[in-house]
PDB file of C-alpha atoms in Angstrom:
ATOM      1  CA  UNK A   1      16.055  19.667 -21.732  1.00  0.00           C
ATOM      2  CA  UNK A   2      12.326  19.208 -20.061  1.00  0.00           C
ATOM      3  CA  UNK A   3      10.203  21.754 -20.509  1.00  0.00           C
ATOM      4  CA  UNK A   4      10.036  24.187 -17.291  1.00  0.00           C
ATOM      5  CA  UNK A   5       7.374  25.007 -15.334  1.00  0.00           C
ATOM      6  CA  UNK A   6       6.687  28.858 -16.040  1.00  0.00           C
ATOM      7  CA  UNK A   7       6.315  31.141 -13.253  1.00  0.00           C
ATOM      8  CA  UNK A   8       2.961  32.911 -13.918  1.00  0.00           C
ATOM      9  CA  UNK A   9       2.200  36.467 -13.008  1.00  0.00           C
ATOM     10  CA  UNK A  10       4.571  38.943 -11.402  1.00  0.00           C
ATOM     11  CA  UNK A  11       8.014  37.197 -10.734  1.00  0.00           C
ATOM     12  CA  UNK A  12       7.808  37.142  -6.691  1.00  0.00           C
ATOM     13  CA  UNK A  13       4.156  36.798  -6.321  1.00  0.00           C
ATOM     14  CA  UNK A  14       3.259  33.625  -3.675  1.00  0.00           C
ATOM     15  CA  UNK A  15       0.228  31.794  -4.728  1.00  0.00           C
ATOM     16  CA  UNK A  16      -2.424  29.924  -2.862  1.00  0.00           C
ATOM     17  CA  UNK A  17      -2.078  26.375  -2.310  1.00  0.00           C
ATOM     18  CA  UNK A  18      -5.010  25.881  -4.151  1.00  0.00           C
ATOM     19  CA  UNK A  19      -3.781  27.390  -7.070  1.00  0.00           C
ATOM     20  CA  UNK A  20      -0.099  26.047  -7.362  1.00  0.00           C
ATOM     21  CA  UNK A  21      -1.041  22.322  -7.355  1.00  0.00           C
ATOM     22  CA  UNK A  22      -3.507  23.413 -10.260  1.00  0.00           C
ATOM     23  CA  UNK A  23      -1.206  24.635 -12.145  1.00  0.00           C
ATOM     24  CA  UNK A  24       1.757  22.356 -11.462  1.00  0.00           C
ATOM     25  CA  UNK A  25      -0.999  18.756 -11.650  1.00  0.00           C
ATOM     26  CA  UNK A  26      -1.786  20.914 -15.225  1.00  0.00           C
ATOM     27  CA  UNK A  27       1.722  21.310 -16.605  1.00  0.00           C
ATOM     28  CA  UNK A  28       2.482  17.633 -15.730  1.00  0.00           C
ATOM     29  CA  UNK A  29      -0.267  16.202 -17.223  1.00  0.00           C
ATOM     30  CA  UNK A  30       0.579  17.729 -20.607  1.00  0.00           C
ATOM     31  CA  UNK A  31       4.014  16.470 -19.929  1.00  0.00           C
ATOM     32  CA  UNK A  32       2.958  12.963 -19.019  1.00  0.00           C
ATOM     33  CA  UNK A  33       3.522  11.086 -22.302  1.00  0.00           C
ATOM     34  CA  UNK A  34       7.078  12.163 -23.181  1.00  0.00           C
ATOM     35  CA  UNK A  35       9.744   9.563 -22.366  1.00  0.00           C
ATOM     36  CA  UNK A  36      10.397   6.152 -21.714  1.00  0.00           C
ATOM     37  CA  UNK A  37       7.959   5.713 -18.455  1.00  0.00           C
ATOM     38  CA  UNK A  38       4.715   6.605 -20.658  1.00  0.00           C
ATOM     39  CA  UNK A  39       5.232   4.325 -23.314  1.00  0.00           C
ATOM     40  CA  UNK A  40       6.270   1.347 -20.380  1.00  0.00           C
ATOM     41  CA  UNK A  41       2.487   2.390 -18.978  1.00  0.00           C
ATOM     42  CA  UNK A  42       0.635   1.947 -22.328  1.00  0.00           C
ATOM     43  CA  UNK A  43       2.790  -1.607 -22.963  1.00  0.00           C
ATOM     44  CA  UNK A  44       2.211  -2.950 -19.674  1.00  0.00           C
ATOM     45  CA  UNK A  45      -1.451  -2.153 -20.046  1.00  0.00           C
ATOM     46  CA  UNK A  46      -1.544  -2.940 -23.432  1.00  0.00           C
ATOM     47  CA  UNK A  47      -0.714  -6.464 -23.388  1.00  0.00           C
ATOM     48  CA  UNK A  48      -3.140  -8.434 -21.850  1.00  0.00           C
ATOM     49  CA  UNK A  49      -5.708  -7.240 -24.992  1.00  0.00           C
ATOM     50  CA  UNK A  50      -3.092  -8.328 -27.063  1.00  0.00           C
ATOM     51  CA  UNK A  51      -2.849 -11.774 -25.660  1.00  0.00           C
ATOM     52  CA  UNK A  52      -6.425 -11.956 -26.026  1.00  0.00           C
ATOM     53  CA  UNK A  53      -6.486 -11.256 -29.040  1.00  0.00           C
ATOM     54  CA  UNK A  54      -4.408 -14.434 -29.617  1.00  0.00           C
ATOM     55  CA  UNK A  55      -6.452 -16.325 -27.396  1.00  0.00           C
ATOM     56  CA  UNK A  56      -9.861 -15.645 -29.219  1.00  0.00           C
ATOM     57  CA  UNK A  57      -8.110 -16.360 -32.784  1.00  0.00           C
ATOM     58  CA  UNK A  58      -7.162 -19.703 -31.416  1.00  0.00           C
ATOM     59  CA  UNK A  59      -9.202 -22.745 -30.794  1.00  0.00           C
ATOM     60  CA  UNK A  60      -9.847 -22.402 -27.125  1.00  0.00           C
ATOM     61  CA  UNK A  61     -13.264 -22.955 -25.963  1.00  0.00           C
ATOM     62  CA  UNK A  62     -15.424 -20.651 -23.770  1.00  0.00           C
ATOM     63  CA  UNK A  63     -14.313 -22.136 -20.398  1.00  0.00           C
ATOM     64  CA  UNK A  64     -10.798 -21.385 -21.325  1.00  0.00           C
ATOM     65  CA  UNK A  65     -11.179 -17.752 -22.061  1.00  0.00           C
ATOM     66  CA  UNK A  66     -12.802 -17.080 -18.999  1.00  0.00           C
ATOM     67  CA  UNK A  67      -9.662 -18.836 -17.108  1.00  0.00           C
ATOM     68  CA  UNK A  68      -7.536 -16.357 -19.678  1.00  0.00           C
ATOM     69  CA  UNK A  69      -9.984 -13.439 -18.050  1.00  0.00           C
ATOM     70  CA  UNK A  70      -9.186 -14.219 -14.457  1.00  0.00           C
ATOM     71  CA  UNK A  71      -5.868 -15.175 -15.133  1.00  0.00           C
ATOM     72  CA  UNK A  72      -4.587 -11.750 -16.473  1.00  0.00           C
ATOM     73  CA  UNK A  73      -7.307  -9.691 -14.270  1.00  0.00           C
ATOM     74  CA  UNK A  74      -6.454 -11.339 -11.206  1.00  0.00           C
ATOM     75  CA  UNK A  75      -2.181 -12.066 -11.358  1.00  0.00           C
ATOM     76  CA  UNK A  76      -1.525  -9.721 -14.158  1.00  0.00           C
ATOM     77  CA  UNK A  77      -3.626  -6.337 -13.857  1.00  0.00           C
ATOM     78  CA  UNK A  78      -3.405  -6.123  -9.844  1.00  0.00           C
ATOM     79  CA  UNK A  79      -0.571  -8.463  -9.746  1.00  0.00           C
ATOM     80  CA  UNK A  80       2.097  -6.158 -11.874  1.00  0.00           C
ATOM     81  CA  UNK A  81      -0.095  -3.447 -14.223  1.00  0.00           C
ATOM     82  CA  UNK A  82      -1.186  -1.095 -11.470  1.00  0.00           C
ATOM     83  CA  UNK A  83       1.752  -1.321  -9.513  1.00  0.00           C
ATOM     84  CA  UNK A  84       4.152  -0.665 -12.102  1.00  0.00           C
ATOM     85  CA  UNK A  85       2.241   1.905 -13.557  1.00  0.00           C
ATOM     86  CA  UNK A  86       2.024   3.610 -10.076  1.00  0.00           C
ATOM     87  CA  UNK A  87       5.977   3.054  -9.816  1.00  0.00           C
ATOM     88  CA  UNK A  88       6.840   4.294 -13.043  1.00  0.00           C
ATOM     89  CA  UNK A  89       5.026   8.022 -12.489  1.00  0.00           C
ATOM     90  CA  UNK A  90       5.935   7.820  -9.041  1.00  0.00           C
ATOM     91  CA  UNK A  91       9.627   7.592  -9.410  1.00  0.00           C
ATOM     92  CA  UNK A  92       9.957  10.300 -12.412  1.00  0.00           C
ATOM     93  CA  UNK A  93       9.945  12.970  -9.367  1.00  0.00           C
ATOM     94  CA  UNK A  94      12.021  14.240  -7.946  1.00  0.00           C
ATOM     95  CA  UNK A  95      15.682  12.830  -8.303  1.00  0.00           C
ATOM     96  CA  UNK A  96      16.063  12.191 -11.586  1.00  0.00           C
ATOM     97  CA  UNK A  97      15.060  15.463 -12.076  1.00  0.00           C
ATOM     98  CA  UNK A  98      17.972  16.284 -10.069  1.00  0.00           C
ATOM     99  CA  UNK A  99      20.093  14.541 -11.647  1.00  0.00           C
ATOM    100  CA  UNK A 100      19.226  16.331 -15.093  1.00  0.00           C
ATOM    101  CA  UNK A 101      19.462  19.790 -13.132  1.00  0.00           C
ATOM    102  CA  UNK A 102      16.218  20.206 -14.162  1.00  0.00           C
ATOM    103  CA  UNK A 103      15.075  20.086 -10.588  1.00  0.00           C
ATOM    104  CA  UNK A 104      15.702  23.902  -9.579  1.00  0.00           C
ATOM    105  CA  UNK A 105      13.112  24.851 -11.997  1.00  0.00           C
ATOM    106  CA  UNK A 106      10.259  23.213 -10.188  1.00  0.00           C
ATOM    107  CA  UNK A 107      11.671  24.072  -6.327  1.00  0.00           C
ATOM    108  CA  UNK A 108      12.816  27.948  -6.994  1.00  0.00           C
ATOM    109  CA  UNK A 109       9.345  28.473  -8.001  1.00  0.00           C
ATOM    110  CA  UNK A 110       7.503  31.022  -5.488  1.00  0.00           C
ATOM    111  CA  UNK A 111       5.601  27.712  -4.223  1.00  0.00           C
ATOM    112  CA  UNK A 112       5.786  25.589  -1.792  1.00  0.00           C
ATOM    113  CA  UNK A 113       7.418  22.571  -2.401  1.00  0.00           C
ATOM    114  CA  UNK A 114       4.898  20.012  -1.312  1.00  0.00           C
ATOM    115  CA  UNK A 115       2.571  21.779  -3.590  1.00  0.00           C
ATOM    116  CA  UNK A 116       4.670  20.405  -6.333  1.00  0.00           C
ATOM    117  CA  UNK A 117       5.183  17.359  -4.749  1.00  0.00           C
ATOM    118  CA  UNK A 118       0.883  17.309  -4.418  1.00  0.00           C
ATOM    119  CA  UNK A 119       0.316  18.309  -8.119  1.00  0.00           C
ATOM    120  CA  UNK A 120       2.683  15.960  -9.785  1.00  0.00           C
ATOM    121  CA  UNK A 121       0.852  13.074  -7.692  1.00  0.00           C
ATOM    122  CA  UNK A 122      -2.589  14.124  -9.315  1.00  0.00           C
ATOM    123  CA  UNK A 123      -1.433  14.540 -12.579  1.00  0.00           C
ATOM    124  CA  UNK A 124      -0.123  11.077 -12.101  1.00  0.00           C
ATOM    125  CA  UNK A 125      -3.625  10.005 -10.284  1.00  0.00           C
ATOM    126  CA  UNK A 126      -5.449  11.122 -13.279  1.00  0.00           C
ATOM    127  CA  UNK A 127      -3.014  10.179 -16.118  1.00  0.00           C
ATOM    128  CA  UNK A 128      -2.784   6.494 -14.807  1.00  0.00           C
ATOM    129  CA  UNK A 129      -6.075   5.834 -13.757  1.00  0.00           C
ATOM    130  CA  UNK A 130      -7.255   6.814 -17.341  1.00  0.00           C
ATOM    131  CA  UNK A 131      -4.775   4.243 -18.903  1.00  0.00           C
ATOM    132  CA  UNK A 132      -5.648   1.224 -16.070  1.00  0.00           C
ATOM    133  CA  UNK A 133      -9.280   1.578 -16.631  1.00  0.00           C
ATOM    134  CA  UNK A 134      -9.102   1.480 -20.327  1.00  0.00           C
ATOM    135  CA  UNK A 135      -6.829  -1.505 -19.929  1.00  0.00           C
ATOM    136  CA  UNK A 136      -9.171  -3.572 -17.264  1.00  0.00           C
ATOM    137  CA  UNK A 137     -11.835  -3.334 -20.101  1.00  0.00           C
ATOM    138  CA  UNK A 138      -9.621  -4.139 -22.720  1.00  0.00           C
ATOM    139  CA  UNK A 139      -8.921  -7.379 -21.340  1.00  0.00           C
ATOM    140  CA  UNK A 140     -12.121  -9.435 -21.670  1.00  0.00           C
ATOM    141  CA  UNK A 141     -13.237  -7.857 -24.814  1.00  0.00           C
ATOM    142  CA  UNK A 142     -11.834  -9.765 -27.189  1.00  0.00           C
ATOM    143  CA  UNK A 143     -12.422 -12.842 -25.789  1.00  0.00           C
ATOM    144  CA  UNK A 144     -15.397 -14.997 -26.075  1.00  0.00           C
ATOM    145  CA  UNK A 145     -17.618 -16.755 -22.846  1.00  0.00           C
ATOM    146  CA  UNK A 146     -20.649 -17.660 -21.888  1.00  0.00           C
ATOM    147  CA  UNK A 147     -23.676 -14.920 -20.820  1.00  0.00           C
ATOM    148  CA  UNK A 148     -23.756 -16.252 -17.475  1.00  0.00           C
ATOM    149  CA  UNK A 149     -19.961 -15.940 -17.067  1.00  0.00           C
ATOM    150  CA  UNK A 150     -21.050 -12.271 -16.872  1.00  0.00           C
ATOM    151  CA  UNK A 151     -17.527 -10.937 -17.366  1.00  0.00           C
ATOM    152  CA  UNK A 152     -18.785  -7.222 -18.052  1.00  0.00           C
ATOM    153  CA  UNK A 153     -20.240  -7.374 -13.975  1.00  0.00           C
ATOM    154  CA  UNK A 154     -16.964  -8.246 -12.920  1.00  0.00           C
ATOM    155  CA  UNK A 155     -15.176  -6.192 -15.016  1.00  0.00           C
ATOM    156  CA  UNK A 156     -17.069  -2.946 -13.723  1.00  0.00           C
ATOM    157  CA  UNK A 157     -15.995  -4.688 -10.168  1.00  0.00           C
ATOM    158  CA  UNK A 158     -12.370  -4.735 -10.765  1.00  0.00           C
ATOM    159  CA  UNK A 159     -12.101  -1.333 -12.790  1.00  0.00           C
ATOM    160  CA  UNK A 160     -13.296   0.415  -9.077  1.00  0.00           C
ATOM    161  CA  UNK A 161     -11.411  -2.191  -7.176  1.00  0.00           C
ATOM    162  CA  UNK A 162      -8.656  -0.209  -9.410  1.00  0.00           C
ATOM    163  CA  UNK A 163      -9.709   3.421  -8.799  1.00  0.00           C
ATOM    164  CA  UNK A 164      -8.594   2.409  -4.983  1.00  0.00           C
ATOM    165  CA  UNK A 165      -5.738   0.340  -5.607  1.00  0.00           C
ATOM    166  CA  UNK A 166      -3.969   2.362  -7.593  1.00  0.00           C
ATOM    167  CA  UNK A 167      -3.671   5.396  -5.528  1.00  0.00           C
ATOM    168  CA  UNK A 168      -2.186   3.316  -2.908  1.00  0.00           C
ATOM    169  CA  UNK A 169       0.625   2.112  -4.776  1.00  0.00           C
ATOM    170  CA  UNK A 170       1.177   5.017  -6.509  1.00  0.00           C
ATOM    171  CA  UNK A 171       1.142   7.239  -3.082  1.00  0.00           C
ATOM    172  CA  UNK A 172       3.520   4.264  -1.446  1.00  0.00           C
ATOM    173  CA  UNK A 173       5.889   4.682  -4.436  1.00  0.00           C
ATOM    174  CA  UNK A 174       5.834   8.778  -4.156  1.00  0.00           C
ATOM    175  CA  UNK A 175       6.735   8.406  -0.467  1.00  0.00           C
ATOM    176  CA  UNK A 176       9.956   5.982  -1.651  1.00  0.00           C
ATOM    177  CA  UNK A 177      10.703   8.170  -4.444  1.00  0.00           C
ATOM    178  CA  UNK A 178      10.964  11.090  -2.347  1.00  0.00           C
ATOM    179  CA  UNK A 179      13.339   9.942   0.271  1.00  0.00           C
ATOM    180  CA  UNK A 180      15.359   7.434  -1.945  1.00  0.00           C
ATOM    181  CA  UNK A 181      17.687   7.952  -5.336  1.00  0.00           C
ATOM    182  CA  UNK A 182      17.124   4.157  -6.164  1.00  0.00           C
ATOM    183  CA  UNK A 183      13.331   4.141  -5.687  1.00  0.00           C
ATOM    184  CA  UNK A 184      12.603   2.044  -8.945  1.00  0.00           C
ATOM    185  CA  UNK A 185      15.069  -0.404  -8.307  1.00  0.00           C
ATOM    186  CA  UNK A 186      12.865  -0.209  -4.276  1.00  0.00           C
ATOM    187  CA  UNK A 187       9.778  -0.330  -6.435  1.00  0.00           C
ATOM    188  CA  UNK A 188      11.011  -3.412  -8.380  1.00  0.00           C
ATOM    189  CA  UNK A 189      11.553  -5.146  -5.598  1.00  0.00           C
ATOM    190  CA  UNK A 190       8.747  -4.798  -3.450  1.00  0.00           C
ATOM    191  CA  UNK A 191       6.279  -5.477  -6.645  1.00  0.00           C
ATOM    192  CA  UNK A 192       7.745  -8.996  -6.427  1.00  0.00           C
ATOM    193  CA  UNK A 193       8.023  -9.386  -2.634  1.00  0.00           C
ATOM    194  CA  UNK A 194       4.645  -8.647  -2.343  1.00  0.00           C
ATOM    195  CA  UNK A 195       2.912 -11.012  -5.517  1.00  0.00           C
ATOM    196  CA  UNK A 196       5.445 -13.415  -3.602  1.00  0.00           C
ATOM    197  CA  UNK A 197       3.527 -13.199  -0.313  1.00  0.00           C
ATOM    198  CA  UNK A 198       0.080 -13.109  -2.098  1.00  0.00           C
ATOM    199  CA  UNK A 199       0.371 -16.556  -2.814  1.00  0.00           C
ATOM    200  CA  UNK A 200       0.947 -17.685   0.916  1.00  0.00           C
ATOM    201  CA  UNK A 201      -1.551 -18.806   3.031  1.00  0.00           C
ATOM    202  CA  UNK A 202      -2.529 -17.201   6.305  1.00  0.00           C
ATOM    203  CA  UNK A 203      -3.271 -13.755   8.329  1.00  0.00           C
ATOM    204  CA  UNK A 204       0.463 -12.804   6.169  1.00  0.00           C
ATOM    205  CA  UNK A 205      -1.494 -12.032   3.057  1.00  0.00           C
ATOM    206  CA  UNK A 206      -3.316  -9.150   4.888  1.00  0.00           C
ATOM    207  CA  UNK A 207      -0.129  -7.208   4.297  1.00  0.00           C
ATOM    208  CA  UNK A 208      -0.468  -6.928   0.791  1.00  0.00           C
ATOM    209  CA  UNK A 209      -2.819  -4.805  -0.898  1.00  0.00           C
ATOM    210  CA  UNK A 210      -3.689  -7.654  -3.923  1.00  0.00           C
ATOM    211  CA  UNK A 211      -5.177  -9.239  -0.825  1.00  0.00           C
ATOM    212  CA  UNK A 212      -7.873  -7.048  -0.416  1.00  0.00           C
ATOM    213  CA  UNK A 213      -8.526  -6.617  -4.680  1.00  0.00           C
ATOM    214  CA  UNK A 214      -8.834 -10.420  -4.743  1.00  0.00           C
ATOM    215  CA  UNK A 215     -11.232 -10.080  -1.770  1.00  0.00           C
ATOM    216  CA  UNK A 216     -13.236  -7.766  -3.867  1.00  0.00           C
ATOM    217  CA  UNK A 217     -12.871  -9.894  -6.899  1.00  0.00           C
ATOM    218  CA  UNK A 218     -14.331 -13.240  -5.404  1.00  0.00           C
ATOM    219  CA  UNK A 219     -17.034 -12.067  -4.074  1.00  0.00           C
ATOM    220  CA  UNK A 220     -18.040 -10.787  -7.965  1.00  0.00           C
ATOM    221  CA  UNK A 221     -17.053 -13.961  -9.816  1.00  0.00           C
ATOM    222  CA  UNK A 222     -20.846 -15.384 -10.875  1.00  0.00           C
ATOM    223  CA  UNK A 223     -21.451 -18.749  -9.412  1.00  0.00           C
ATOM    224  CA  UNK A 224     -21.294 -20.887 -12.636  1.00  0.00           C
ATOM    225  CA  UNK A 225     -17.682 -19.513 -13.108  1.00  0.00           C
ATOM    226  CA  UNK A 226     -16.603 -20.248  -9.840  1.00  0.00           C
ATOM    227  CA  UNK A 227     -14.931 -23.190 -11.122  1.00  0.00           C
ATOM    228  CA  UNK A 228     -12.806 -21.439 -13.793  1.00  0.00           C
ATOM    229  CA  UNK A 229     -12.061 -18.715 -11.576  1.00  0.00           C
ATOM    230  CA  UNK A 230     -11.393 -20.987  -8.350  1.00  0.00           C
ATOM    231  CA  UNK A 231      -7.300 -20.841  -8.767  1.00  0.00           C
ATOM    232  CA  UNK A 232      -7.049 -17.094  -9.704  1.00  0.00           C
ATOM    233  CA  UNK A 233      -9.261 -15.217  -7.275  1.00  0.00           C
ATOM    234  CA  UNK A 234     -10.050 -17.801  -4.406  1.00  0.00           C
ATOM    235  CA  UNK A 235      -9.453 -16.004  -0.825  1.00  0.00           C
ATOM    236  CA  UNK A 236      -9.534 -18.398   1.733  1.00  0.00           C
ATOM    237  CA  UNK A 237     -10.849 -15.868   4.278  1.00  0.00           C
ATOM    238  CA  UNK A 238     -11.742 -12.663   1.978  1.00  0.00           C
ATOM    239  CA  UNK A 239     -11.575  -9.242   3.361  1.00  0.00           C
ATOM    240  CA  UNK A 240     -14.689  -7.317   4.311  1.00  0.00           C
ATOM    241  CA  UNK A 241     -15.600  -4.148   1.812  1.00  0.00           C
ATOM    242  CA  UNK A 242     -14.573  -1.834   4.251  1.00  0.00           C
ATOM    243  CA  UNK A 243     -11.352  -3.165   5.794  1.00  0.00           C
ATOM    244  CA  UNK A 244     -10.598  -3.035   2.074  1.00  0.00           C
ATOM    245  CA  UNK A 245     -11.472   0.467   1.464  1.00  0.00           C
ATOM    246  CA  UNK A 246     -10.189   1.194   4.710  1.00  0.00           C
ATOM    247  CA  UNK A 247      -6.693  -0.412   3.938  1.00  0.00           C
ATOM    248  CA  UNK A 248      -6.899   1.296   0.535  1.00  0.00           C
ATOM    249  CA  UNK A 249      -7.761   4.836   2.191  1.00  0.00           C
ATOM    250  CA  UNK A 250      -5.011   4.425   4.994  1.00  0.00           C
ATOM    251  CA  UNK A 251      -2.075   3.607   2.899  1.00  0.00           C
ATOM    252  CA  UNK A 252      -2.882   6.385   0.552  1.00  0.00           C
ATOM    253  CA  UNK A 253      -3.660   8.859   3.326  1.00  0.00           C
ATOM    254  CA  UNK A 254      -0.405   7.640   5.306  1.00  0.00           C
ATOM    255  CA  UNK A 255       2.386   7.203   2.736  1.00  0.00           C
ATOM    256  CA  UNK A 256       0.929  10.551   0.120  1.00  0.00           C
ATOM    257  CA  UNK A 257       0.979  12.490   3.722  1.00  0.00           C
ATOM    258  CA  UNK A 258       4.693  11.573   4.762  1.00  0.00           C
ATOM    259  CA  UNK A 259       5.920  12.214   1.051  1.00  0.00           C
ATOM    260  CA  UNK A 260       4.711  15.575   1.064  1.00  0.00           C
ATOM    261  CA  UNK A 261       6.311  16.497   4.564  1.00  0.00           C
ATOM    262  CA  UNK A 262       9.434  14.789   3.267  1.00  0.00           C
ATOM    263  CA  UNK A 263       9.996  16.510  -0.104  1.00  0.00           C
ATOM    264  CA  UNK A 264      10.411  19.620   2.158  1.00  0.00           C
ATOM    265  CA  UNK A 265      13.089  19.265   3.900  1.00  0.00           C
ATOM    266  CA  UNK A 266      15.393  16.849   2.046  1.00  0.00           C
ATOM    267  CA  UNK A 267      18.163  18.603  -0.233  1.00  0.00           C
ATOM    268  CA  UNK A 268      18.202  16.932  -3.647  1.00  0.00           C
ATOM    269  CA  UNK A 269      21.654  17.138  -5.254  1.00  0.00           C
ATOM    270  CA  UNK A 270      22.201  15.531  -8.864  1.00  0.00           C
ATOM    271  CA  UNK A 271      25.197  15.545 -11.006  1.00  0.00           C
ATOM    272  CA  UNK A 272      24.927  19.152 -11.042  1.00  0.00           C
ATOM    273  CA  UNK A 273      25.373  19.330  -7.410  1.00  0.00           C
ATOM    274  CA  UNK A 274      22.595  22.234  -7.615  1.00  0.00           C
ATOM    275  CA  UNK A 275      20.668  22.638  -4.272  1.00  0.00           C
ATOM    276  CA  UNK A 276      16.916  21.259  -5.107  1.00  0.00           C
TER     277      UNK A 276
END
């Protein structure tokens, strides 16, 4: 059974906002790497460094590294890493803790419930944005390019380009989680809808949120790897810096904001058929 959360200090006591998603975003982070959805985090992340790895053993020359670079930075990292990390913390909360009956611990707590719902989503933040950062570095250091190819300046580019994408997705996912039993199989779905819709042209591609990370990324790629980076990060009409951290900003503002109304009022019943 998962560990419960424990109910400090006298048994009927209410505590401050402030306070309960402290404690809850503390409990969850120490519970963060047991179970399947960790260890999916860590391989996702893991394997573009391993690839490298391969890459810089072979015989491949410097211009085909730094295609290798933009290739997994560009389609891989933003393309599937961040999301499904974001879907895979996302969705652990709150139904399938319902349908463990494990669920009653965390809502019969003399807390609100979107405080829960708030701490769980930081502990995630901060869990996930530890493991995405370490992997956007991991990815070009193995491999060997050019000085000029300056991979390290747009690596720094796409590891913040990160620290806003990734609370997007993972507040998007939190909001789908929330509402629906099947949000992986949601998650799953719009992960490939929306790399799908990335590769169209026209104002359609504002949709997606890869849009506005390859926006970022083009406008770091130095110009004597423009060539090698031309069919991974070229944006025919790149976003500005602030519709992207606007677009960011919103989504996370928007979907984190309906998931904690949500969790509220919806009754989450698992095999148990306990009340959450």
């Amino acid at each position: 059974m998962n560990e419960a959360p424990r109910h400090p200090g006298p048994a009927h006591r209410r505590h401050d906002a402030f306070e309960a998603v402290f404690q809850v975003a503390q409990l969850t982070v120490r519970r963060s790497f047991k179970g399947w959805r960790p260890f999916i985090a860590l391989a996702v992340v893991a394997l573009p460094a391993a690839l490298g790895a391969l890459v810089a053993a072979g015989r491949a020359d410097a211009q085909a590294h730094e295609q290798f670079f933009y290739g997994m930075l560009s389609r891989y990292h933003f393309g599937i890493a961040v999301p499904v990390v974001a879907l895979v913390f996302a969705t652990a909360f709150p139904w399938p803790e319902a349908e463990e009956g494990t669920l009653t611990y965390w809502f019969t707590s003399p807390i609100p419930r979107w405080t829960v719902s708030l701490g769980r989503y930081l502990a995630a933040l901060l869990v996930g944005t530890i493991i995405l950062t370490v992997g956007v570095f991991g990815i070009g250091l193995p491999l060997e390019t050019r000085p000029e190819a300056d991979l390290g300046q747009v690596t720094r580019v796409a590891a913040a380009a990160t620290l806003m994408a990734y609370p997007a997705y993972l507040a998007l996912f939190q909001l789908v989680s929330s509402v629906f039993r099947k949000g992986l199989a949601f998650g799953v779905m719009f992960i490939f809808v929306e790399n799908f819709v990335a590769l169209l042209a026209g104002p359609i591609v504002q949709l997606t949120l890869i849009h506005y990370v390859r926006s970022q990324l083009s406008r770091a790629v130095p110009p004597d790897s423009l060539r090698a980076a031309a069919r991974l990060v070229n944006v025919a009409e790149p976003a500005s810096n602030f519709a992207a951290i606007t677009a960011f900003a919103g989504v996370t503002i928007v979907a984190l904001g309906l998931s904690l109304i949500v969790v509220e009022w919806i009754e989450y019943r698992g095999r148990t058929s306990q009340p959450g």
